[in-house]
Coordinates of C-alpha atoms in Angstrom, one line a residue:
X1 CA -60.5 -28.8 15.9
X2 CA -61.6 -31.5 13.5
X3 CA -63.7 -30.9 10.4
X4 CA -65.2 -33.4 7.9
X5 CA -62.2 -34.6 5.8
X6 CA -59.5 -32.4 7.4
X7 CA -58.3 -30.7 10.6
X8 CA -57.1 -27.1 10.7
X9 CA -54.6 -26.8 13.5
X10 CA -55.1 -23.4 15.2
X11 CA -53.2 -21.7 18.0
X12 CA -56.2 -19.3 18.4
X13 CA -59.0 -21.8 18.5
X14 CA -61.8 -21.3 20.9
X15 CA -61.6 -17.5 21.1
X16 CA -65.1 -17.2 19.7
X17 CA -65.0 -13.4 19.6
X18 CA -62.4 -10.7 19.4
X19 CA -61.4 -9.8 22.9
X20 CA -59.0 -6.9 22.1
X21 CA -57.6 -4.9 19.3
X22 CA -55.3 -7.0 17.1
X23 CA -56.5 -10.5 17.9
X24 CA -57.8 -13.7 16.5
X25 CA -61.5 -14.3 16.3
X26 CA -63.5 -17.4 15.4
X27 CA -67.1 -18.5 15.2
X28 CA -68.9 -21.8 14.5
X29 CA -72.4 -22.3 13.1
X30 CA -74.3 -25.1 11.4
X31 CA -75.5 -24.0 7.9
X32 CA -76.2 -25.9 4.7
X33 CA -76.4 -29.0 6.9
X34 CA -72.7 -28.8 7.8
X35 CA -70.3 -27.2 10.2
X36 CA -69.3 -23.7 9.2
X37 CA -66.2 -22.1 10.8
X38 CA -64.6 -18.7 10.3
X39 CA -61.3 -17.8 12.0
X40 CA -59.6 -14.6 11.2
X41 CA -57.1 -12.0 12.4
X42 CA -58.5 -8.5 12.9
X43 CA -56.8 -5.3 13.9
X44 CA -60.0 -4.0 15.4
X45 CA -62.8 -5.6 17.3
X46 CA -65.7 -4.2 15.4
X47 CA -64.1 -4.9 12.0
X48 CA -63.6 -8.6 12.9
X49 CA -67.1 -9.0 14.2
X50 CA -68.5 -7.3 11.0
X51 CA -66.5 -9.6 8.8
X52 CA -67.7 -12.7 10.5
X53 CA -71.3 -11.5 10.4
X54 CA -71.0 -10.9 6.7
X55 CA -69.6 -14.4 6.0
X56 CA -72.3 -16.1 8.0
X57 CA -75.0 -14.1 6.3
X58 CA -73.6 -15.1 2.9
X59 CA -73.6 -18.8 3.9
X60 CA -77.3 -18.5 4.9
X61 CA -78.1 -16.7 1.5
X62 CA -76.4 -19.5 -0.5
X63 CA -78.2 -22.1 1.6
X64 CA -81.5 -20.5 0.8
X65 CA -80.8 -20.5 -2.9
X66 CA -79.1 -23.8 -3.4
X67 CA -80.4 -26.2 -0.8
X68 CA -82.2 -29.3 -2.3
X69 CA -84.2 -29.6 1.0
X70 CA -85.8 -26.2 0.9
X71 CA -88.9 -26.3 -1.5
X72 CA -88.6 -22.6 -2.3
X73 CA -84.9 -22.6 -3.2
X74 CA -83.8 -21.9 -6.7
X75 CA -82.3 -25.4 -6.9
X76 CA -85.6 -27.0 -5.9
X77 CA -87.4 -24.9 -8.5
X78 CA -85.0 -26.2 -11.2
X79 CA -85.5 -29.8 -10.2
X80 CA -89.2 -29.4 -10.1
X81 CA -89.7 -27.6 -13.5
X82 CA -86.7 -28.0 -15.8
X83 CA -87.9 -31.4 -17.2
X84 CA -91.0 -29.7 -18.7
X85 CA -89.8 -26.1 -19.5
X86 CA -86.8 -23.9 -19.7
X87 CA -86.3 -22.5 -16.2
X88 CA -85.1 -18.9 -15.6
X89 CA -81.8 -18.7 -13.6
X90 CA -80.2 -16.1 -11.5
X91 CA -76.8 -14.9 -12.8
X92 CA -75.1 -16.7 -9.9
X93 CA -76.8 -20.0 -10.6
X94 CA -76.2 -19.7 -14.3
X95 CA -72.4 -19.2 -13.8
X96 CA -72.2 -22.0 -11.3
X97 CA -73.9 -24.5 -13.7
X98 CA -71.7 -23.4 -16.6
X99 CA -68.7 -24.1 -14.3
X100 CA -70.1 -27.5 -13.4
X101 CA -70.5 -28.4 -17.0
X102 CA -66.9 -27.3 -17.7
X103 CA -65.6 -29.7 -15.0
X104 CA -67.8 -32.5 -16.4
X105 CA -66.1 -32.0 -19.7
X106 CA -62.6 -31.7 -18.2
X107 CA -63.1 -34.9 -16.1
X108 CA -64.7 -37.0 -18.9
X109 CA -67.9 -37.1 -16.9
X110 CA -66.5 -38.2 -13.6
X111 CA -67.8 -35.0 -12.2
X112 CA -71.5 -34.8 -13.0
X113 CA -74.2 -32.9 -11.0
X114 CA -76.9 -35.0 -12.6
X115 CA -75.7 -37.9 -10.5
X116 CA -78.6 -36.8 -8.2
X117 CA -80.9 -38.7 -10.5
X118 CA -79.5 -41.8 -8.7
X119 CA -78.2 -40.1 -5.5
X120 CA -81.8 -39.2 -4.5
X121 CA -82.6 -42.9 -4.3
X122 CA -80.2 -43.5 -1.4
X123 CA -81.1 -42.8 2.1
X124 CA -77.9 -42.8 4.2
X125 CA -79.6 -42.2 7.5
X126 CA -82.0 -45.1 7.1
X127 CA -79.5 -47.3 5.3
X128 CA -81.7 -47.7 2.2
X129 CA -80.5 -48.3 -1.4
X130 CA -82.4 -48.6 -4.7
X131 CA -83.2 -52.0 -6.1
X132 CA -81.9 -53.0 -9.6
X133 CA -84.9 -51.6 -11.5
X134 CA -84.9 -48.3 -9.7
X135 CA -81.1 -48.0 -10.1
X136 CA -81.4 -48.6 -13.9
X137 CA -84.1 -45.9 -14.2
X138 CA -82.0 -43.5 -12.3
X139 CA -78.9 -44.2 -14.3
X140 CA -80.8 -43.6 -17.6
X141 CA -81.4 -40.0 -16.4
X142 CA -77.8 -39.3 -15.6
X143 CA -75.7 -37.4 -18.1
X144 CA -74.4 -33.8 -18.0
X145 CA -74.8 -33.4 -21.8
X146 CA -78.5 -33.5 -21.1
X147 CA -78.2 -30.1 -19.3
X148 CA -79.5 -27.6 -21.9
X149 CA -78.0 -24.4 -20.5
X150 CA -78.5 -21.2 -22.4
X151 CA -76.1 -18.7 -20.9
X152 CA -77.4 -15.8 -22.9
X153 CA -81.1 -16.3 -22.0
X154 CA -80.0 -17.6 -18.6
X155 CA -82.2 -20.7 -18.7
X156 CA -81.8 -24.4 -18.1
X157 CA -83.8 -27.3 -19.3
X158 CA -83.4 -31.0 -18.7
X159 CA -83.2 -33.1 -21.8
X160 CA -84.1 -36.4 -20.0
X161 CA -87.1 -37.4 -18.0
X162 CA -86.3 -38.0 -14.3
X163 CA -83.1 -35.9 -14.4
X164 CA -82.2 -34.0 -11.3
X165 CA -79.1 -32.0 -10.2
X166 CA -77.5 -31.7 -6.8
X167 CA -74.8 -29.0 -6.2
X168 CA -73.8 -30.7 -3.0
X169 CA -70.2 -29.9 -2.1
X170 CA -69.9 -27.7 -5.2
X171 CA -72.1 -25.1 -3.5
X172 CA -69.9 -25.3 -0.5
X173 CA -66.8 -24.7 -2.6
X174 CA -68.6 -21.7 -4.1
X175 CA -69.6 -20.6 -0.6
X176 CA -66.1 -20.6 0.9
X177 CA -64.8 -18.8 -2.2
X178 CA -67.5 -16.1 -1.9
X179 CA -66.7 -15.8 1.8
X180 CA -63.0 -15.2 1.0
X181 CA -64.0 -12.4 -1.3
X182 CA -66.1 -10.9 1.4
X183 CA -63.3 -11.1 3.9
X184 CA -60.9 -9.4 1.5
X185 CA -63.5 -6.7 1.1
X186 CA -63.5 -6.2 4.8
X187 CA -59.7 -5.8 4.8
X188 CA -59.0 -9.2 6.3
X189 CA -55.7 -10.7 5.2
X190 CA -55.3 -13.8 7.5
X191 CA -58.3 -16.1 7.7
X192 CA -59.7 -19.6 7.2
X193 CA -63.3 -20.3 6.2
X194 CA -64.5 -23.9 6.4
X195 CA -67.7 -25.5 5.2
X196 CA -67.6 -29.3 5.9
X197 CA -64.8 -30.7 3.8
X198 CA -64.2 -27.4 1.9
X199 CA -61.9 -24.7 3.1
X200 CA -60.5 -21.4 1.9
X201 CA -57.3 -20.0 3.4
X202 CA -56.4 -16.3 3.2
X203 CA -52.8 -15.5 3.5
X204 CA -50.9 -17.3 6.3
X205 CA -51.2 -17.4 10.1
X206 CA -49.3 -14.2 10.5
X207 CA -45.8 -15.5 9.7
X208 CA -46.6 -19.2 9.8
X209 CA -48.4 -21.4 7.3
X210 CA -51.8 -22.8 8.1
X211 CA -51.4 -26.4 9.1
X212 CA -54.1 -28.6 7.5
X213 CA -54.2 -32.3 8.6
X214 CA -55.9 -34.9 6.5
X215 CA -57.8 -37.4 8.7
X216 CA -57.4 -41.1 8.5
X217 CA -60.5 -42.4 6.7
X218 CA -60.9 -45.3 9.1
X219 CA -59.5 -43.9 12.3
X220 CA -61.3 -40.5 12.9
X221 CA -58.9 -39.4 15.7
X222 CA -55.8 -39.9 13.6
X223 CA -54.3 -38.2 10.6
X224 CA -52.5 -39.5 7.5
X225 CA -50.6 -36.3 6.6
X226 CA -50.2 -32.7 7.6
X227 CA -49.9 -29.9 4.9
X228 CA -48.4 -26.5 5.6
X229 CA -50.4 -24.2 3.4
X230 CA -51.0 -20.5 2.5
X231 CA -53.6 -18.7 0.5
X232 CA -55.3 -21.6 -1.3
X233 CA -58.4 -23.7 -1.3
X234 CA -58.6 -27.3 0.1
X235 CA -61.3 -29.8 -0.4
X236 CA -61.6 -33.4 0.9
X237 CA -64.1 -36.0 -0.3
X238 CA -64.2 -39.2 1.8
X239 CA -66.3 -42.3 2.0
X240 CA -66.8 -41.7 5.7
X241 CA -68.9 -38.6 5.4
X242 CA -72.3 -40.0 4.7
X243 CA -72.6 -43.8 4.3
X244 CA -74.1 -47.0 5.4
X245 CA -72.9 -50.6 5.0
X246 CA -74.7 -53.7 3.7
X247 CA -73.3 -57.1 3.3
X248 CA -69.7 -55.8 3.7
X249 CA -70.2 -53.0 1.0
X250 CA -70.0 -49.4 1.9
X251 CA -72.5 -47.2 0.2
X252 CA -71.5 -43.5 0.4
X253 CA -72.5 -40.2 -1.0
X254 CA -69.9 -40.0 -3.8
X255 CA -71.6 -41.5 -6.8
X256 CA -69.9 -42.8 -10.0
X257 CA -72.2 -41.3 -12.7
X258 CA -71.5 -44.3 -15.0
X259 CA -72.6 -47.0 -12.5
X260 CA -74.9 -45.1 -10.1
X261 CA -72.9 -46.8 -7.3
X262 CA -70.2 -45.7 -4.9
X263 CA -66.6 -46.1 -6.0
X264 CA -64.6 -48.4 -3.8
X265 CA -61.0 -48.0 -4.9
X266 CA -60.4 -44.9 -2.9
X267 CA -61.2 -43.9 0.7
X268 CA -60.5 -40.1 0.5
X269 CA -59.2 -37.5 -1.9
X270 CA -57.8 -34.1 -0.8
X271 CA -57.3 -31.4 -3.5
X272 CA -55.3 -28.2 -3.2
X273 CA -56.1 -25.5 -5.8
X274 CA -56.4 -21.8 -6.2
X275 CA -60.2 -21.6 -5.7
X276 CA -62.9 -23.6 -3.9
X277 CA -64.8 -24.6 -7.0
X278 CA -61.8 -26.2 -8.6
X279 CA -60.8 -28.0 -5.4
X280 CA -64.3 -29.4 -4.8
X281 CA -65.0 -30.5 -8.3
X282 CA -61.6 -32.2 -8.6
X283 CA -61.9 -34.0 -5.3
X284 CA -65.1 -35.7 -6.6
X285 CA -63.6 -36.3 -10.0
X286 CA -60.4 -38.0 -8.7
X287 CA -62.5 -40.1 -6.2
X288 CA -64.5 -41.5 -9.2
X289 CA -61.5 -41.8 -11.5
X290 CA -59.4 -43.6 -9.0
X291 CA -55.7 -43.2 -8.1
X292 CA -54.0 -43.6 -11.5
X293 CA -56.4 -41.7 -13.8
X294 CA -57.2 -39.2 -11.1
X295 CA -53.6 -38.2 -10.5
X296 CA -53.0 -38.0 -14.2
X297 CA -55.8 -35.4 -14.4
X298 CA -54.3 -33.5 -11.4
X299 CA -50.8 -33.5 -13.0
X300 CA -52.3 -32.1 -16.2
X301 CA -53.6 -29.0 -14.4
X302 CA -51.3 -26.1 -13.2
X303 CA -51.5 -25.1 -9.6
X304 CA -53.4 -28.2 -8.5
X305 CA -52.2 -30.9 -6.1
X306 CA -53.7 -34.0 -4.5
X307 CA -53.4 -36.4 -1.7
X308 CA -55.2 -39.7 -2.1
X309 CA -55.8 -42.5 0.4
X310 CA -56.6 -45.7 -1.5
X311 CA -58.7 -48.7 -0.4
X312 CA -55.6 -50.3 1.1
X313 CA -54.9 -47.2 3.2
X314 CA -51.8 -46.3 1.1
X315 CA -51.0 -42.7 0.6
X316 CA -50.5 -41.2 -2.9
X317 CA -49.7 -37.6 -3.7
X318 CA -49.1 -35.5 -6.7
X319 CA -45.6 -34.4 -7.9
X320 CA -46.2 -30.8 -6.8
X321 CA -46.1 -32.0 -3.2
X322 CA -42.4 -32.4 -3.0
X323 CA -40.5 -34.2 -0.2
X324 CA -40.9 -32.2 3.0
X325 CA -44.1 -30.5 1.9
X326 CA -46.1 -33.4 3.4
X327 CA -45.6 -34.6 6.9
X328 CA -46.8 -38.3 7.1
X329 CA -48.6 -39.7 10.1
X330 CA -46.4 -40.6 13.0

């Protein structure tokens, strides 16, 4: 079973539904434009089915609220109106934006949801990029300090003309974390929820750690490392997810807010953290910062680890991943 950015090894893959009391169950759907997978252990058939149903319903709800492609989503309403007026926010969106701003501050602007001001100018399916003039206009609108968020009034206004936001993977990090809370509420203690490159692990695999493999950024069928993990969040950002190449340059979906272009010193970043929002935000931050500055940021944060594949294909990992915790590719 291979997902974008990582591969979760599973002894119970393919079951699809709970066949008997005390069994693994799994289900796959495409939501938020990405592969969603839930795998869990349930002591009872009905309980397992209900838990999976609840998770998939939550994924659809978040997609309806936070998709940039749905004109009636809350995110689309923000991007449409916030440049001219303060836009009312749901409590969930307000908290998510406040969290995004905190990560922008923490990363020195390497993580910035206003990168969409330039990101919207790229068409990865058609292989189109902005010309120099369009890129300059888009860059002028980027800047998280231009997000005028009023938590008390629960409103947001854009301080700059042309500004847009894109929650992108951040919404998926939020989704897997919310899904984990739902599963716990259903009494599930062993599970993995995946949304593209973001995953949330609950507990272990009933006596064994979950085995998460990091794919080789240039050889999709191979892995660069295998991580035995329990009860944590994992996010991978890679330059192979959405991209096109022109004149030997790879243009991919991770945007450096300072340049409006794709960083080239790193091929992939995998972050391990206690929650999905942290792992997702830091995977983007480290990708933009590069190996040295990125790992310095990771090392300054308790409970966070990283595995980085640089542009030469070399593997770097944080001090918390001690010898024996990472199994390199064979």
